[in-house]
XYZ file of C-alpha atoms in Angstrom:
612
model
C -0.497 0.206 0.093
C 1.549 3.804 -0.759
C 2.599 5.066 2.484
C 0.561 8.361 3.483
C 2.355 11.738 2.339
C 1.943 14.589 4.820
C 2.687 18.161 3.215
C 5.418 20.690 4.903
C 6.043 23.943 4.220
C 9.552 24.012 4.656
C 12.235 21.399 5.562
C 16.406 21.010 7.298
C 18.034 18.487 6.242
C 21.753 17.477 7.397
C 23.746 14.960 5.813
C 26.730 14.442 7.369
C 30.037 11.699 7.208
C 33.497 11.383 7.237
C 35.368 13.887 5.335
C 35.602 10.737 2.267
C 31.937 9.404 2.511
C 31.168 12.279 -0.303
C 28.669 14.204 1.660
C 29.356 17.240 -0.373
C 28.436 15.384 -3.641
C 25.257 13.944 -1.311
C 24.067 17.017 -0.675
C 24.934 19.005 -4.069
C 22.781 15.683 -5.688
C 19.559 16.518 -3.457
C 19.819 20.787 -4.003
C 19.511 20.126 -7.829
C 16.777 18.123 -7.362
C 15.025 20.259 -5.106
C 15.813 22.953 -7.680
C 14.236 20.977 -10.155
C 11.414 20.432 -8.281
C 10.661 24.451 -7.989
C 11.227 24.938 -3.998
C 13.049 27.989 -2.748
C 16.540 26.883 -1.253
C 19.608 27.755 0.948
C 22.891 25.608 1.672
C 25.627 25.579 3.740
C 28.561 23.084 2.677
C 30.546 22.611 5.979
C 34.240 20.706 5.988
C 36.989 20.511 7.524
C 40.222 21.889 6.822
C 42.255 18.993 6.701
C 42.637 17.397 3.088
C 41.760 13.950 5.225
C 41.619 13.856 8.760
C 41.829 10.423 10.773
C 39.251 8.590 9.063
C 36.096 8.296 11.927
C 36.801 10.888 14.170
C 34.621 14.110 14.772
C 37.488 16.307 13.371
C 37.272 14.704 9.970
C 33.459 15.172 10.167
C 31.885 16.946 6.785
C 28.226 18.301 6.172
C 25.876 20.094 4.140
C 22.850 21.298 5.438
C 19.714 22.514 2.866
C 16.594 24.293 3.935
C 13.862 23.974 0.844
C 10.544 25.391 0.941
C 7.242 26.403 -0.466
C 7.786 29.943 0.380
C 10.851 32.575 0.080
C 13.952 31.187 1.970
C 16.651 33.117 3.111
C 19.297 30.908 5.472
C 20.139 27.554 5.297
C 18.042 27.244 8.520
C 18.580 27.222 12.128
C 18.180 23.502 13.152
C 18.264 20.622 11.069
C 14.478 18.411 11.312
C 16.184 15.844 10.086
C 20.451 14.221 10.627
C 21.903 11.659 7.979
C 24.750 10.097 10.361
C 26.725 8.378 8.107
C 29.033 6.998 11.443
C 29.139 7.656 15.069
C 31.890 11.024 14.141
C 29.188 12.399 12.726
C 26.367 11.649 15.013
C 28.486 13.540 17.848
C 29.390 16.306 16.076
C 26.319 17.067 14.610
C 23.674 16.219 17.363
C 23.754 19.741 19.377
C 22.728 21.828 16.392
C 19.264 19.040 15.528
C 15.814 20.877 16.794
C 14.582 18.351 20.136
C 12.531 15.902 18.107
C 13.632 15.322 14.937
C 14.540 12.816 12.502
C 17.995 11.055 13.406
C 18.641 8.334 10.010
C 21.842 6.462 11.000
C 24.236 4.711 8.925
C 23.731 1.275 11.747
C 26.710 -0.784 10.165
C 28.948 2.150 11.120
C 27.784 1.675 15.108
C 31.385 -0.714 15.626
C 32.699 -0.471 18.719
C 35.659 0.727 17.180
C 34.321 3.001 15.373
C 32.414 4.225 18.696
C 35.836 4.787 20.373
C 37.261 6.960 17.489
C 34.306 9.369 18.021
C 34.610 9.982 21.719
C 31.470 7.576 22.501
C 31.522 4.955 26.000
C 28.327 3.650 24.799
C 26.637 2.993 21.753
C 24.438 6.187 21.406
C 21.249 3.719 19.254
C 21.282 1.691 22.523
C 22.139 3.670 26.043
C 18.561 5.985 25.543
C 20.849 9.312 25.305
C 18.632 10.048 22.027
C 15.257 9.612 23.434
C 13.353 12.767 22.200
C 14.447 12.114 18.440
C 12.939 10.419 16.027
C 15.657 7.832 15.083
C 16.176 5.432 12.638
C 18.855 3.201 12.375
C 19.584 1.739 8.251
C 21.827 -0.908 7.649
C 23.463 1.322 4.831
C 26.789 -0.178 3.972
C 25.488 -3.708 4.144
C 22.313 -3.082 1.846
C 24.514 -0.869 -0.610
C 27.060 -3.929 -0.911
C 24.496 -6.856 -1.518
C 23.034 -4.387 -4.133
C 26.247 -3.859 -6.296
C 27.751 -7.535 -5.409
C 26.855 -8.965 -9.085
C 29.069 -5.714 -10.263
C 32.331 -7.669 -9.231
C 33.300 -4.629 -7.240
C 35.567 -5.405 -4.285
C 33.871 -4.673 -0.419
C 35.692 -1.378 -0.600
C 34.614 -0.189 -3.538
C 31.415 -1.059 -3.363
C 30.942 0.766 0.326
C 31.795 3.449 -1.562
C 28.442 3.675 -3.233
C 26.294 4.250 0.418
C 26.346 7.765 -0.072
C 24.431 7.099 -3.119
C 21.907 4.807 -0.630
C 21.856 7.431 1.604
C 20.501 9.924 -1.393
C 17.992 7.320 -2.658
C 16.322 6.963 0.753
C 15.996 10.819 1.243
C 15.256 11.212 -2.021
C 12.335 8.852 -1.716
C 11.022 10.331 1.634
C 10.820 13.948 0.426
C 9.758 13.285 -3.483
C 12.518 14.341 -5.314
C 12.688 12.890 -8.861
C 14.732 10.631 -9.106
C 15.714 11.004 -13.142
C 17.659 14.179 -12.161
C 20.534 12.416 -10.277
C 20.264 9.267 -13.034
C 21.514 11.334 -15.541
C 23.800 13.302 -13.433
C 25.609 9.994 -12.793
C 25.419 9.053 -16.362
C 27.091 12.281 -17.558
C 29.531 11.331 -14.378
C 30.410 7.840 -15.184
C 29.328 6.610 -18.456
C 32.666 5.765 -19.739
C 32.914 3.920 -16.396
C 30.198 1.447 -16.829
C 31.211 -0.561 -13.643
C 30.834 2.599 -11.803
C 27.866 3.695 -13.121
C 25.781 0.494 -12.344
C 27.402 0.385 -8.373
C 26.407 4.131 -8.089
C 22.768 3.363 -9.678
C 21.466 0.348 -8.143
C 23.040 1.906 -4.124
C 20.561 4.532 -5.350
C 17.520 2.829 -6.481
C 18.195 0.777 -3.371
C 17.875 2.992 -0.879
C 14.674 4.409 -2.803
C 13.236 1.376 -2.726
C 14.020 0.420 0.571
C 12.407 3.843 1.892
C 9.036 2.141 -0.020
C 8.909 -0.871 0.740
C 10.498 -0.834 4.412
C 8.354 -0.707 7.342
C 10.583 1.588 9.310
C 9.375 4.576 7.711
C 5.539 4.943 7.809
C 5.068 8.291 5.841
C 6.662 10.424 3.066
C 6.715 14.551 2.960
C 5.396 16.855 0.021
C 6.993 20.354 0.069
C 5.274 22.396 -2.534
C 7.097 24.457 -4.948
C 7.891 27.966 -4.121
C 5.765 31.413 -6.107
C 8.569 33.173 -8.354
C 8.576 35.528 -10.686
C 8.056 34.337 -14.453
C 11.853 33.312 -16.104
C 14.856 30.900 -16.572
C 16.061 29.486 -13.299
C 19.019 27.475 -12.279
C 20.944 26.784 -8.743
C 24.100 28.857 -8.970
C 26.525 28.672 -5.917
C 28.358 32.125 -5.161
C 31.819 30.999 -6.981
C 29.439 30.650 -10.345
C 27.981 33.523 -9.809
C 31.327 35.509 -9.816
C 32.404 33.948 -12.419
C 29.774 34.352 -14.312
C 29.618 38.087 -13.542
C 32.930 38.923 -14.474
C 32.787 37.282 -17.769
C 29.583 39.249 -18.208
C 31.360 42.795 -17.592
C 33.659 41.509 -19.983
C 31.432 41.037 -22.459
C 29.475 44.517 -21.717
C 32.162 46.179 -22.002
C 33.828 44.403 -25.069
C 37.159 43.258 -23.176
C 38.633 40.035 -22.641
C 38.469 38.827 -19.344
C 41.861 37.841 -18.120
C 42.118 35.836 -14.534
C 45.600 35.678 -12.748
C 45.448 33.700 -9.719
C 47.273 31.405 -6.581
C 45.341 28.778 -5.611
C 44.021 29.509 -1.897
C 41.213 28.133 0.322
C 37.995 29.092 -0.538
C 38.973 31.201 -3.397
C 40.298 28.709 -5.809
C 36.695 27.733 -6.772
C 36.461 31.167 -8.752
C 39.528 30.124 -10.949
C 38.231 26.668 -11.455
C 34.915 28.153 -12.789
C 36.474 30.754 -14.818
C 38.754 28.196 -16.376
C 36.232 26.187 -17.691
C 34.920 29.106 -19.357
C 38.122 29.363 -21.414
C 35.986 28.928 -25.251
C 34.420 32.510 -24.008
C 37.258 33.813 -24.394
C 38.505 34.324 -20.886
C 42.159 33.795 -20.392
C 42.881 32.184 -16.704
C 46.648 31.956 -15.108
C 47.864 30.418 -11.966
C 50.498 32.093 -10.750
C 54.059 31.141 -8.747
C 52.378 33.322 -6.147
C 49.646 36.060 -4.712
C 52.400 38.577 -5.333
C 52.415 37.543 -8.878
C 48.867 36.964 -9.509
C 48.172 40.323 -8.601
C 51.322 41.888 -11.229
C 49.826 40.145 -13.854
C 46.351 41.188 -13.419
C 46.992 44.899 -13.255
C 49.657 44.181 -16.513
C 46.926 42.711 -18.414
C 44.808 45.898 -17.312
C 47.733 47.986 -18.754
C 47.450 46.260 -21.938
C 43.777 46.676 -22.416
C 42.351 43.743 -21.103
C 40.014 43.297 -18.110
C 42.400 42.261 -15.382
C 41.235 40.620 -12.151
C 42.530 38.674 -9.570
C 41.498 36.855 -6.599
C 42.429 35.529 -3.158
C 41.530 35.178 0.566
C 42.803 37.166 3.509
C 46.220 35.954 3.513
C 46.739 36.606 -0.276
C 45.272 40.239 0.258
C 48.062 40.684 2.529
C 50.480 39.872 -0.158
C 49.002 41.876 -2.544
C 48.493 45.543 -0.806
C 51.830 46.699 -2.323
C 50.582 45.690 -6.212
C 47.086 47.093 -5.350
C 48.847 50.734 -3.896
C 50.706 50.686 -7.805
C 47.262 50.305 -8.814
C 45.983 53.016 -7.061
C 48.186 55.315 -8.595
C 48.162 54.390 -11.718
C 44.771 54.171 -12.053
C 43.821 51.395 -13.834
C 41.017 49.524 -14.116
C 41.175 46.024 -12.032
C 38.512 43.860 -10.190
C 40.132 41.945 -6.885
C 37.967 39.295 -5.411
C 38.703 38.354 -1.750
C 36.211 35.249 -0.954
C 36.970 36.163 3.371
C 37.572 33.658 5.594
C 38.322 32.857 9.542
C 42.017 33.920 10.419
C 44.258 35.843 11.470
C 46.657 34.222 9.426
C 46.032 30.588 8.211
C 42.845 30.305 11.262
C 40.556 28.549 9.588
C 40.833 27.900 5.789
C 37.418 26.323 5.468
C 35.465 28.272 8.016
C 33.427 32.101 6.764
C 34.344 35.161 8.403
C 33.443 39.026 7.294
C 36.857 40.125 8.693
C 38.843 42.032 5.640
C 36.608 44.718 5.719
C 38.839 47.048 7.559
C 42.213 45.669 5.507
C 39.787 46.328 2.316
C 39.373 49.441 3.022
C 42.327 50.622 4.874
C 45.149 47.741 4.255
C 47.699 49.759 2.577
C 50.207 52.306 2.721
C 49.859 55.760 2.111
C 46.617 57.547 0.853
C 45.043 55.094 -1.130
C 41.539 54.728 -1.227
C 39.796 52.138 -3.244
C 35.886 51.613 -4.278
C 34.567 48.314 -1.975
C 31.637 46.458 -2.831
C 30.176 43.032 -0.953
C 27.702 40.430 -2.072
C 24.493 39.333 0.291
C 23.965 36.347 -1.273
C 25.201 33.656 -3.770
C 22.983 34.798 -6.551
C 24.063 38.098 -5.523
C 27.467 37.477 -6.717
C 26.653 37.879 -10.246
C 25.442 41.226 -10.192
C 28.471 42.559 -7.200
C 30.734 41.060 -10.368
C 29.186 43.047 -12.828
C 28.957 46.272 -10.683
C 33.043 45.977 -10.055
C 33.401 45.914 -13.596
C 31.147 48.774 -14.571
C 33.299 50.773 -11.468
C 36.198 49.940 -12.442
C 35.907 50.825 -16.268
C 34.594 54.150 -15.770
C 36.408 55.109 -12.802
C 39.721 54.092 -13.923
C 40.283 52.471 -10.168
C 41.035 48.876 -8.567
C 37.767 47.546 -7.111
C 37.456 45.625 -3.916
C 34.832 42.622 -4.014
C 34.237 41.039 -0.639
C 32.956 37.240 -0.834
C 33.116 35.160 1.995
C 33.529 31.980 1.865
C 29.682 30.916 2.765
C 28.722 32.656 0.086
C 31.230 31.313 -2.333
C 30.610 27.720 -1.618
C 26.711 27.974 -0.958
C 24.082 27.875 -3.620
C 20.260 29.579 -4.443
C 17.875 29.922 -7.115
C 18.950 32.014 -9.683
C 16.507 33.858 -12.196
C 18.846 33.656 -15.725
C 19.449 37.655 -16.517
C 18.784 38.203 -20.841
C 22.184 39.323 -21.766
C 21.053 42.574 -23.467
C 19.029 43.602 -20.580
C 22.337 43.926 -18.492
C 23.934 47.717 -18.914
C 26.600 48.430 -21.412
C 30.043 49.683 -20.100
C 32.743 51.476 -22.673
C 36.050 51.581 -21.826
C 36.258 54.573 -23.632
C 39.631 54.152 -25.038
C 42.135 56.816 -26.037
C 42.379 56.409 -29.269
C 44.623 59.658 -30.479
C 45.698 62.475 -29.079
C 43.845 66.027 -28.739
C 45.245 67.941 -32.173
C 47.943 69.821 -31.527
C 48.370 69.200 -28.156
C 50.806 66.805 -25.810
C 48.925 63.527 -24.440
C 48.623 63.923 -20.843
C 47.851 60.899 -18.890
C 46.181 62.593 -15.657
C 44.042 65.068 -17.435
C 40.718 63.950 -15.798
C 36.887 63.996 -16.970
C 33.938 64.757 -15.438
C 34.171 62.001 -13.649
C 38.063 62.617 -12.281
C 38.722 59.693 -14.376
C 42.269 59.619 -16.570
C 42.131 58.471 -19.997
C 43.122 54.577 -21.053
C 45.735 54.748 -23.397
C 46.657 50.855 -24.115
C 50.474 50.691 -24.936
C 51.514 50.646 -28.659
C 48.618 53.739 -29.604
C 50.289 56.111 -32.265
C 50.992 59.543 -30.351
C 50.081 58.577 -27.090
C 53.228 57.520 -25.288
C 53.144 58.224 -21.598
C 55.087 57.058 -18.305
C 53.400 55.665 -15.362
C 54.716 54.063 -12.478
C 54.313 54.125 -8.885
C 56.676 57.485 -8.407
C 54.458 60.090 -7.987
C 53.464 61.803 -11.150
C 51.653 65.347 -12.773
C 49.035 65.284 -15.197
C 51.997 65.015 -18.123
C 52.770 61.337 -16.501
C 56.305 62.935 -15.398
C 57.820 61.979 -12.084
C 57.180 64.825 -9.600
C 58.710 65.342 -6.058
C 56.739 69.074 -5.725
C 54.744 69.303 -2.931
C 51.917 71.068 -3.919
C 51.923 68.717 -6.683
C 51.496 65.434 -4.272
C 48.721 67.059 -2.229
C 46.577 67.595 -5.226
C 47.202 64.498 -6.853
C 46.147 62.269 -3.128
C 43.232 64.704 -3.150
C 42.076 63.981 -6.498
C 42.208 60.709 -5.807
C 40.351 60.592 -3.116
C 37.731 62.572 -4.628
C 37.271 60.579 -7.488
C 36.615 57.351 -5.119
C 34.276 59.855 -3.144
C 32.495 61.068 -6.243
C 31.171 57.334 -6.981
C 28.924 57.330 -4.494
C 26.613 60.451 -7.027
C 26.090 57.211 -9.420
C 25.197 54.822 -6.342
C 21.076 54.124 -5.563
C 20.026 55.573 -2.543
C 20.187 53.043 0.921
C 17.135 51.817 0.897
C 15.174 50.327 4.170
C 12.734 48.498 4.687
C 10.075 49.863 7.234
C 6.763 48.818 6.807
C 4.937 50.789 9.937
C 7.296 53.630 9.175
C 7.123 53.776 13.010
C 10.304 51.359 14.088
C 12.686 52.575 16.845
C 15.388 50.145 15.799
C 17.147 49.618 12.586
C 18.913 46.523 11.921
C 21.966 47.382 9.331
C 23.728 44.926 7.883
C 26.958 43.938 5.078
C 27.517 40.960 2.959
C 26.272 38.152 4.042
C 24.645 38.807 7.114
C 21.723 39.980 4.803
C 19.712 36.344 4.781
C 19.672 35.976 8.741
C 18.784 39.397 9.226
C 15.797 39.292 6.727
C 14.620 35.976 8.048
C 14.706 37.259 12.332
C 13.370 40.494 11.181
C 10.121 38.535 9.971
C 9.993 36.814 12.972
C 10.238 39.987 15.055
C 7.555 41.155 13.092
C 4.788 37.979 12.731
C 5.087 38.582 16.816
C 3.431 42.381 15.905
C 6.911 44.583 16.816
C 8.151 46.829 14.378
C 11.893 46.574 12.996
C 13.572 48.397 10.482
C 16.246 46.825 8.240
C 19.110 48.440 5.269
C 22.366 46.338 3.863
C 24.786 47.939 2.306
C 26.180 46.577 -0.721
C 28.849 49.601 -1.035
C 31.105 50.000 1.617
C 33.672 53.007 0.375
C 31.929 55.288 -0.633
C 28.407 54.780 0.873
C 25.265 55.478 -0.742
C 24.861 59.184 -0.230
C 21.602 58.924 2.306
C 23.858 56.319 4.930
C 23.900 59.083 7.270
C 20.271 60.352 7.284
C 19.391 56.738 7.264
C 21.879 55.050 10.562
C 20.372 59.369 12.307
C 16.751 58.599 11.532
C 16.898 55.693 14.181
C 17.130 56.394 18.169
C 18.973 52.386 17.781
C 20.855 51.303 15.338
C 21.972 47.123 15.643
C 25.100 46.145 13.341
C 25.471 41.778 13.109
C 28.914 41.151 11.388
C 30.908 38.266 11.528
C 34.101 39.993 12.963
C 34.710 41.944 16.202
C 32.489 45.185 14.939
C 34.158 46.834 11.909
C 31.413 48.259 9.903
C 29.948 49.435 13.500
C 33.081 51.111 14.005
C 32.709 53.079 10.622
C 29.290 53.888 11.146
C 30.196 55.080 14.982
C 33.238 56.861 13.429
C 31.575 58.714 10.367
C 28.266 59.422 11.125
C 28.676 59.402 15.181
C 25.577 57.429 16.204
C 26.039 55.118 18.760
C 25.629 51.833 16.653
C 25.841 48.550 18.521
C 27.250 45.388 17.261
C 26.281 42.027 17.854
C 29.547 39.941 16.477
C 30.284 36.403 15.630
C 33.934 34.812 14.925
C 32.996 30.846 14.963
C 33.126 29.827 11.487
C 30.086 29.395 10.814
C 27.431 32.145 9.852
C 24.690 33.344 11.973
C 21.128 31.593 12.435
C 17.997 33.571 12.208
C 17.526 33.043 16.147
C 20.541 34.583 17.273
C 19.945 37.805 15.641
C 16.064 37.677 16.672
C 17.172 37.383 20.329
C 19.605 40.000 19.684
C 16.774 42.109 17.961
C 14.208 41.712 20.646
C 17.006 42.149 23.757
C 17.613 45.750 22.143
C 13.932 46.454 21.654
C 13.737 45.752 25.278
C 15.981 48.127 26.988
């Protein structure tokens, strides 16, 4: 008999296992099937920094969380409704996150005495009563997987590697995910390796059929599609969105995209994504170090390409001197900083927002640069395109701030029509003014200097790190240095005239508290504000994308509200800037645990400030 189907508005699932158990792949495949069904979703990959921590230990646990819903989703969810734990270490590491009464599906074959000891258990949690209050479903995933593929001639070790597909099949059945999405992907991935393909298909179908036939699960669940605007959608990660946004900027400006970087977690995925786009004219170069990568990208801009370099915090430290050079050369350059927990090596695979002050001030001398930050994975596309526009229009390096959470997470993205994207005119100087000497630092109405491609007849000029005058001649004149320093700062400040005002979400117009955010805190802030408003209380929100310069009305917005609360995954960097610039008593909510904000954390902080 068909099992009853229970309808849910939203569900949070967390897959967890050893680093070698394929949990990121399992979560990614479940996410793609969920996107095909039309649910809104947000994801959170969470993996250890070690390339391969000791198998079976808590330090080696890799997890993937997804929230999907029939309504708008802002975050990957606070606490899982379902935890899939592939071994004791996964259960021990993740149980603290799971909500009371949640469903826990465990691979009971992995709960051997040796594995329990490696995970730090003194007794078996499946039998000692410590999981009372949860709905626990022990499933012999490994042994069923081995039986499902035993006719394919694989060794036991090879057969066991397919157990993540069994787990995916089981959870796909439980939540009505379409099997064709996964089967088609397996064919594309392993179609040229029949034995591996057959094993993964057999394991996936075994998991799906187990859910259908076993008496262990009495019901399955349905989450209806979310209402969305008409259009073509795809699931996209922040790294992919950044890559495509940079490519779109190159296409709309008619320039060749030249990306130079040195591998560093978590920015390496941007290099991988752009390398896949070589058929679209993208050039990628893996440099010998961070300093070389910055110099190569700046050289590409000097030659008339769209020069881009990407890195994370430690790489930004090394690029600082070249970024100062880019400021004084006044050439277009896009610098992507995918932030991670620091300082130094810190926690390479964990997220943080701690590079804001570095991006603004992390260079010697007066060297202002525009800084913009993405707020969601899909928004990375818009931010990359905006960075290209500012860099080319104003002849300046621009810093784009993403972070580990945004780069690795994903959400549905409505694919835009390329013709609807703004055109960006590089406005190259092609000839000197009649009868006049070419002046490489003679400025237009935006205070931007000419961009002259080397080799253009009549436009020979000198540039370099030494101070120069409008003719490009080296100058130690005090008055000239004062003037050039001020005009470079004024050029960046003038970008504010080209920015949309800071938008405020204040439905009642009577809120006394403004929650101001930047970067990836956006989703948690919106979700928390929604919860507070559902309690009948009034709270306003605003989110900064442009962090240098601020939108022109930023001061008016923050002074409008008696209380301003700024959540940040750092120790209060934006709050420091808002206090110093606008003299308001901005309060901080800080978190530096390597994890994004939970909506419940910010809900609690908002209510606390409102009650004061």
